[in-house]
Tab-separated table of C-alpha atoms in Angstrom:
chain	number	residue	atom	x	y	z
A	19	UNK	CA	69.076	178.727	79.756
A	20	UNK	CA	71.381	179.841	77.625
A	21	UNK	CA	71.100	183.323	78.703
A	22	UNK	CA	72.303	181.802	82.088
A	23	UNK	CA	74.869	180.800	80.744
A	24	UNK	CA	76.060	183.127	79.509
A	25	UNK	CA	77.046	184.599	83.121
A	26	UNK	CA	77.791	180.825	84.416
A	27	UNK	CA	82.075	182.138	84.917
A	28	UNK	CA	81.346	184.956	87.202
A	29	UNK	CA	79.304	183.169	89.570
A	30	UNK	CA	82.271	181.773	91.902
A	31	UNK	CA	83.780	185.020	91.635
A	32	UNK	CA	80.443	186.915	92.556
A	33	UNK	CA	80.507	183.810	95.331
A	34	UNK	CA	84.304	185.416	96.743
A	35	UNK	CA	82.876	188.879	97.070
A	36	UNK	CA	79.623	188.450	98.644
A	37	UNK	CA	82.027	185.494	101.292
A	38	UNK	CA	84.857	188.274	101.963
A	39	UNK	CA	81.222	191.241	102.511
A	40	UNK	CA	79.720	189.072	104.461
A	41	UNK	CA	83.057	188.140	106.687
A	42	UNK	CA	83.826	190.838	107.150
A	43	UNK	CA	81.409	192.721	108.970
A	44	UNK	CA	81.354	189.553	110.776
A	45	UNK	CA	84.933	190.444	111.542
A	46	UNK	CA	83.644	194.005	112.010
A	47	UNK	CA	81.718	192.705	114.942
A	48	UNK	CA	84.163	190.382	116.487
A	49	UNK	CA	87.164	193.047	116.822
A	50	UNK	CA	85.036	195.757	116.872
A	51	UNK	CA	87.060	196.934	120.464
A	52	UNK	CA	90.114	195.593	119.560
A	53	UNK	CA	92.978	199.124	118.623
A	54	UNK	CA	95.820	199.042	116.507
A	55	UNK	CA	97.948	200.005	118.622
A	56	UNK	CA	97.026	196.430	120.728
A	57	UNK	CA	97.978	194.388	117.294
A	58	UNK	CA	101.225	196.100	117.038
A	59	UNK	CA	102.273	195.024	120.076
A	60	UNK	CA	100.771	192.003	119.555
A	61	UNK	CA	103.155	191.857	116.586
A	62	UNK	CA	106.306	192.930	118.537
A	63	UNK	CA	105.418	190.020	121.308
A	64	UNK	CA	106.315	187.233	118.798
A	65	UNK	CA	110.110	186.247	119.570
A	66	UNK	CA	112.555	184.967	117.316
A	67	UNK	CA	111.797	181.731	117.646
A	68	UNK	CA	108.619	181.648	116.677
A	69	UNK	CA	109.134	183.744	113.637
A	70	UNK	CA	111.945	181.449	112.063
A	71	UNK	CA	109.858	178.514	113.039
A	72	UNK	CA	106.923	179.572	111.414
A	73	UNK	CA	109.804	180.251	107.800
A	74	UNK	CA	110.656	177.378	108.220
A	75	UNK	CA	106.958	175.864	108.451
A	76	UNK	CA	106.855	177.775	105.285
A	77	UNK	CA	108.945	176.264	103.443
A	78	UNK	CA	108.135	172.486	104.659
A	79	UNK	CA	104.301	173.001	103.838
A	80	UNK	CA	105.025	173.860	100.183
A	81	UNK	CA	107.663	171.367	100.026
A	82	UNK	CA	104.952	168.937	100.411
A	83	UNK	CA	102.201	170.967	98.142
A	84	UNK	CA	105.361	170.453	95.264
A	85	UNK	CA	104.608	166.614	96.203
A	86	UNK	CA	100.872	167.082	95.632
A	87	UNK	CA	101.968	167.803	91.979
A	88	UNK	CA	104.873	164.878	92.427
A	89	UNK	CA	102.051	162.229	93.380
A	90	UNK	CA	99.959	162.490	89.952
A	91	UNK	CA	102.805	162.305	88.358
A	92	UNK	CA	103.761	160.046	89.382
A	93	UNK	CA	100.208	158.131	88.104
A	94	UNK	CA	100.210	159.680	84.892
A	95	UNK	CA	103.850	157.525	84.721
A	96	UNK	CA	104.868	161.003	83.315
A	97	UNK	CA	108.692	162.306	84.622
A	98	UNK	CA	109.316	165.695	84.911
A	99	UNK	CA	112.171	167.574	86.338
A	100	UNK	CA	111.433	167.816	90.132
A	101	UNK	CA	113.024	171.672	89.795
A	102	UNK	CA	110.530	171.912	86.937
A	103	UNK	CA	107.341	170.623	89.930
A	104	UNK	CA	109.169	172.228	92.330
A	105	UNK	CA	108.184	176.045	90.559
A	106	UNK	CA	104.661	175.136	88.784
A	107	UNK	CA	103.586	173.591	91.700
A	108	UNK	CA	104.843	177.082	93.899
A	109	UNK	CA	103.682	178.910	91.491
A	110	UNK	CA	99.540	177.516	91.196
A	111	UNK	CA	98.992	177.059	94.902
A	112	UNK	CA	100.730	181.095	95.724
A	113	UNK	CA	98.323	182.443	93.250
A	114	UNK	CA	95.243	180.343	93.229
A	115	UNK	CA	95.676	180.931	97.172
A	116	UNK	CA	95.398	184.492	97.242
A	117	UNK	CA	93.043	184.991	93.662
A	118	UNK	CA	89.742	182.375	94.841
A	119	UNK	CA	89.012	179.806	93.034
A	120	UNK	CA	91.606	177.747	93.542
A	121	UNK	CA	90.217	174.489	91.359
A	122	UNK	CA	90.006	177.534	88.166
A	123	UNK	CA	92.760	179.266	88.692
A	124	UNK	CA	95.365	176.813	89.133
A	125	UNK	CA	94.161	174.537	86.088
A	126	UNK	CA	94.929	178.225	84.057
A	127	UNK	CA	98.531	177.990	85.795
A	128	UNK	CA	98.708	174.247	85.290
A	129	UNK	CA	97.454	173.608	81.545
A	130	UNK	CA	100.451	176.588	80.915
A	131	UNK	CA	103.077	175.190	82.553
A	132	UNK	CA	102.806	171.080	82.271
A	133	UNK	CA	101.649	171.324	78.450
A	134	UNK	CA	104.935	173.221	77.827
A	135	UNK	CA	105.895	170.350	78.663
A	136	UNK	CA	104.025	167.541	76.619
A	137	UNK	CA	101.376	166.950	79.197
A	138	UNK	CA	97.896	166.719	77.238
A	139	UNK	CA	94.897	168.382	77.998
A	140	UNK	CA	93.405	164.481	79.270
A	141	UNK	CA	96.093	163.853	81.916
A	142	UNK	CA	96.506	167.676	83.230
A	143	UNK	CA	92.826	167.277	84.197
A	144	UNK	CA	93.341	164.217	86.009
A	145	UNK	CA	96.150	165.678	87.874
A	146	UNK	CA	94.415	169.045	88.413
A	147	UNK	CA	91.491	166.160	89.680
A	148	UNK	CA	94.643	164.060	91.857
A	149	UNK	CA	96.224	167.219	93.698
A	150	UNK	CA	93.009	167.937	94.720
A	151	UNK	CA	91.728	164.689	95.611
A	152	UNK	CA	95.074	164.867	98.156
A	153	UNK	CA	94.082	168.038	99.824
A	154	UNK	CA	90.441	166.840	100.180
A	155	UNK	CA	91.662	162.941	101.403
A	156	UNK	CA	94.852	164.515	103.117
A	157	UNK	CA	92.233	167.243	105.474
A	158	UNK	CA	89.304	163.731	106.351
A	159	UNK	CA	91.972	161.653	107.850
A	160	UNK	CA	93.710	164.669	109.754
A	161	UNK	CA	90.259	165.935	110.794
A	162	UNK	CA	88.484	162.747	111.290
A	163	UNK	CA	91.794	161.494	113.882
A	164	UNK	CA	92.168	164.873	116.285
A	165	UNK	CA	88.876	164.719	116.107
A	166	UNK	CA	88.879	161.932	117.691
A	167	UNK	CA	91.871	162.667	120.691
A	168	UNK	CA	89.836	165.965	121.392
A	169	UNK	CA	86.552	166.405	120.838
A	170	UNK	CA	86.215	169.452	122.052
A	171	UNK	CA	87.168	170.821	119.231
A	172	UNK	CA	84.324	170.070	117.120
A	173	UNK	CA	82.252	171.627	120.351
A	174	UNK	CA	84.159	175.558	119.239
A	175	UNK	CA	81.611	175.886	116.758
A	176	UNK	CA	78.383	174.100	117.099
A	177	UNK	CA	76.905	172.512	120.653
A	178	UNK	CA	76.871	168.727	120.052
A	179	UNK	CA	77.467	165.527	122.529
A	180	UNK	CA	81.169	164.043	122.854
A	181	UNK	CA	79.519	160.925	120.534
A	182	UNK	CA	78.438	162.634	117.517
A	183	UNK	CA	81.731	163.650	117.110
A	184	UNK	CA	83.348	160.527	117.463
A	185	UNK	CA	81.343	159.344	114.765
A	186	UNK	CA	81.919	162.701	112.781
A	187	UNK	CA	85.501	160.923	113.135
A	188	UNK	CA	84.924	157.409	112.246
A	189	UNK	CA	82.377	158.460	109.576
A	190	UNK	CA	85.474	161.034	107.395
A	191	UNK	CA	88.107	157.941	109.179
A	192	UNK	CA	85.801	155.368	106.565
A	193	UNK	CA	85.583	157.616	103.010
A	194	UNK	CA	89.306	157.690	103.873
A	195	UNK	CA	89.882	153.554	104.739
A	196	UNK	CA	87.280	153.190	101.770
A	197	UNK	CA	89.661	155.009	99.694
A	198	UNK	CA	92.512	152.995	100.105
A	199	UNK	CA	90.833	149.821	100.604
A	200	UNK	CA	89.206	151.027	96.671
A	201	UNK	CA	93.137	151.597	96.102
A	202	UNK	CA	94.387	147.601	97.372
A	203	UNK	CA	91.109	145.909	95.179
A	204	UNK	CA	91.016	147.855	91.947
A	205	UNK	CA	87.775	149.211	93.073
A	206	UNK	CA	86.033	150.504	89.410
A	207	UNK	CA	86.959	154.484	88.965
A	208	UNK	CA	85.292	156.492	92.012
A	209	UNK	CA	82.852	159.084	90.138
A	210	UNK	CA	81.699	162.755	91.812
A	211	UNK	CA	79.433	164.276	89.957
A	212	UNK	CA	80.919	165.148	86.423
A	213	UNK	CA	84.657	163.722	88.583
A	214	UNK	CA	85.384	160.494	87.387
A	215	UNK	CA	88.525	159.334	88.989
A	216	UNK	CA	90.371	156.335	88.746
A	217	UNK	CA	91.666	154.772	92.231
A	218	UNK	CA	95.697	155.765	92.210
A	219	UNK	CA	98.012	152.252	93.107
A	220	UNK	CA	98.954	152.230	96.457
A	221	UNK	CA	102.159	153.584	96.658
A	222	UNK	CA	100.135	156.791	95.095
A	223	UNK	CA	97.223	156.137	97.762
A	224	UNK	CA	99.940	155.621	100.875
A	225	UNK	CA	102.354	159.127	99.563
A	226	UNK	CA	98.962	161.292	99.671
A	227	UNK	CA	97.718	159.843	103.372
A	228	UNK	CA	101.104	161.691	103.856
A	229	UNK	CA	101.995	164.253	102.720
A	230	UNK	CA	98.626	164.807	102.289
A	231	UNK	CA	98.594	166.002	106.612
A	232	UNK	CA	101.893	166.627	106.528
A	233	UNK	CA	101.144	170.173	104.264
A	234	UNK	CA	98.400	171.038	106.455
A	235	UNK	CA	99.833	170.588	109.472
A	236	UNK	CA	103.014	172.586	107.783
A	237	UNK	CA	100.605	175.410	107.191
A	238	UNK	CA	99.053	175.083	110.781
A	239	UNK	CA	102.088	175.169	112.484
A	240	UNK	CA	103.243	178.673	110.932
A	241	UNK	CA	99.786	179.949	113.172
A	242	UNK	CA	101.014	177.944	115.896
A	243	UNK	CA	104.427	179.560	116.796
A	244	UNK	CA	103.295	182.883	116.520
A	245	UNK	CA	100.147	182.507	119.015
A	246	UNK	CA	100.817	183.876	122.658
A	247	UNK	CA	101.646	181.528	125.044
A	248	UNK	CA	98.835	182.805	127.484
A	249	UNK	CA	96.155	180.537	126.930
A	250	UNK	CA	97.571	178.253	123.712
A	251	UNK	CA	95.111	174.905	123.837
A	252	UNK	CA	97.707	173.865	121.573
A	253	UNK	CA	99.206	172.363	118.406
A	254	UNK	CA	95.914	169.673	118.088
A	255	UNK	CA	92.954	172.177	118.849
A	256	UNK	CA	95.234	174.644	116.725
A	257	UNK	CA	95.408	171.763	113.712
A	258	UNK	CA	91.846	171.367	114.266
A	259	UNK	CA	90.873	174.520	113.468
A	260	UNK	CA	93.150	175.553	110.656
A	261	UNK	CA	91.497	172.405	108.749
A	262	UNK	CA	88.360	173.834	109.555
A	263	UNK	CA	88.815	177.551	108.378
A	264	UNK	CA	90.952	176.746	106.220
A	265	UNK	CA	88.323	173.958	104.053
A	266	UNK	CA	85.788	177.014	104.656
A	267	UNK	CA	88.271	179.195	103.299
A	268	UNK	CA	87.996	177.021	99.745
A	269	UNK	CA	84.774	176.393	100.062
A	270	UNK	CA	83.902	179.729	99.898
A	271	UNK	CA	86.377	181.164	96.874
A	272	UNK	CA	86.728	184.327	99.240
A	273	UNK	CA	90.491	185.936	97.259
A	274	UNK	CA	92.637	184.078	100.358
A	275	UNK	CA	89.849	183.453	102.213
A	276	UNK	CA	89.525	187.126	102.965
A	277	UNK	CA	87.886	186.806	106.544
A	278	UNK	CA	86.491	184.141	106.011
A	279	UNK	CA	89.949	182.536	108.356
A	280	UNK	CA	90.192	185.139	110.552
A	281	UNK	CA	86.480	185.208	111.753
A	282	UNK	CA	86.629	181.221	112.120
A	283	UNK	CA	89.326	181.257	114.893
A	284	UNK	CA	88.116	184.612	116.456
A	285	UNK	CA	85.388	182.835	116.769
A	286	UNK	CA	87.049	178.647	117.949
A	287	UNK	CA	89.701	180.302	120.316
A	288	UNK	CA	87.043	183.478	121.185
A	289	UNK	CA	89.965	182.121	124.708
A	290	UNK	CA	92.632	183.760	123.903
A	291	UNK	CA	94.131	187.498	123.435
A	292	UNK	CA	92.391	188.475	119.651
A	293	UNK	CA	95.035	190.754	119.342
A	294	UNK	CA	97.102	187.898	119.935
A	295	UNK	CA	95.350	185.516	117.993
A	296	UNK	CA	95.035	187.851	114.609
A	297	UNK	CA	98.639	189.008	114.973
A	298	UNK	CA	99.941	184.896	114.304
A	299	UNK	CA	97.062	185.668	111.424
A	300	UNK	CA	98.450	188.577	109.554
A	301	UNK	CA	101.858	186.380	110.151
A	302	UNK	CA	100.144	183.433	108.141
A	303	UNK	CA	98.896	185.972	105.190
A	304	UNK	CA	102.230	187.728	105.320
A	305	UNK	CA	104.295	183.943	104.153
A	306	UNK	CA	101.673	181.456	103.426
A	307	UNK	CA	99.674	184.279	100.982
A	308	UNK	CA	101.294	187.229	100.368
A	309	UNK	CA	105.273	186.454	99.971
A	310	UNK	CA	105.061	183.697	97.696
A	311	UNK	CA	101.925	185.635	95.762
A	312	UNK	CA	104.638	188.486	94.685
A	313	UNK	CA	107.165	185.701	93.644
A	314	UNK	CA	104.946	183.656	91.410
A	315	UNK	CA	103.765	186.169	90.047
A	316	UNK	CA	107.379	187.476	89.046
A	317	UNK	CA	108.122	183.744	88.591
A	318	UNK	CA	105.058	182.826	84.991
A	319	UNK	CA	106.584	186.815	84.242
A	320	UNK	CA	109.552	185.241	83.066
A	321	UNK	CA	108.249	181.953	82.402
A	322	UNK	CA	106.282	183.779	79.802
A	323	UNK	CA	108.503	185.687	78.710
A	324	UNK	CA	111.427	182.440	78.211
A	325	UNK	CA	108.998	180.228	76.312
A	326	UNK	CA	107.512	183.865	73.761
A	327	UNK	CA	110.842	184.486	73.299
A	328	UNK	CA	111.834	180.013	72.980
A	329	UNK	CA	108.297	180.019	70.448
A	330	UNK	CA	110.271	183.259	68.306
A	331	UNK	CA	113.383	181.339	67.720
A	332	UNK	CA	112.137	177.620	67.337
A	333	UNK	CA	109.272	179.805	64.373
A	334	UNK	CA	112.641	181.639	62.828
A	335	UNK	CA	114.405	178.746	62.709
A	336	UNK	CA	111.461	176.856	60.694
A	337	UNK	CA	110.737	179.557	58.739
A	338	UNK	CA	115.540	179.491	57.652
A	339	UNK	CA	115.130	176.327	56.907
A	340	UNK	CA	111.742	176.868	54.892
A	341	UNK	CA	114.030	179.636	52.732
A	342	UNK	CA	116.651	177.479	52.311
A	343	UNK	CA	118.353	175.603	48.612
A	344	UNK	CA	116.759	172.612	48.375
A	345	UNK	CA	114.102	173.251	52.044
């Protein structure tokens, strides 16, 4: 057991690589007849307003992600300046979405950043848990609502009767309802394995139920605005497919959900032009993943440089004080 424990930190990266390889193989079969020229034509066919609206949707998504952290800080009753929270959250999600193993990679950045602002390891652990749960509860609320509004979405993946889809949707909304009731009536802490989470106050839960769906809707809108008009199933369907594909991508721990996101989308929207769907997904990767990833690398480097200079200045001041007469 001890020898196995030495290799546990390789587990999720290995899972991520295997997920990319497997989904890459499935994607290759799916796109075997797609040409590079048709893909370029589809990218060129995206209207200017589609690009502009996708950029705006990206900004809304990352502002909502910053609210994930802010909600957790309200729960902890800790006040940190909004610009710092915004930059930390942006860097966390931009890097973790692209690197994969989002819980681990996001934790490293948050421990470094929020630790420099006086939060303890325990407080940062709660913050990480609550931000993850905000995504989970937002996905349940949005996913359940979409299934009730349009049960045919799940039938794009599985051969299920409508009543079964409705039951699943009600079940997802019931989880959200139980969580909200637990907050209102002060239930005992929620325990999932080793994870313990005390029910937040109702005002915090209300924020979660608003911000979680907004972030997912904005991220899905990036793709929706760039999809071809012909055969477009509408925003509700695209949103449902996005929630499913993004959740599967996170579970797979594949870096950036590479291959996973594309395969799920192409499978669900198989009645649309494949080149057009893939072009929209490329735009999503560009705005939601690649550009933020590059910006986050620069931000992290500047942060580390400023922290190094600050620590060096503090050490120098302490040394001068110790060497001063009577120090």
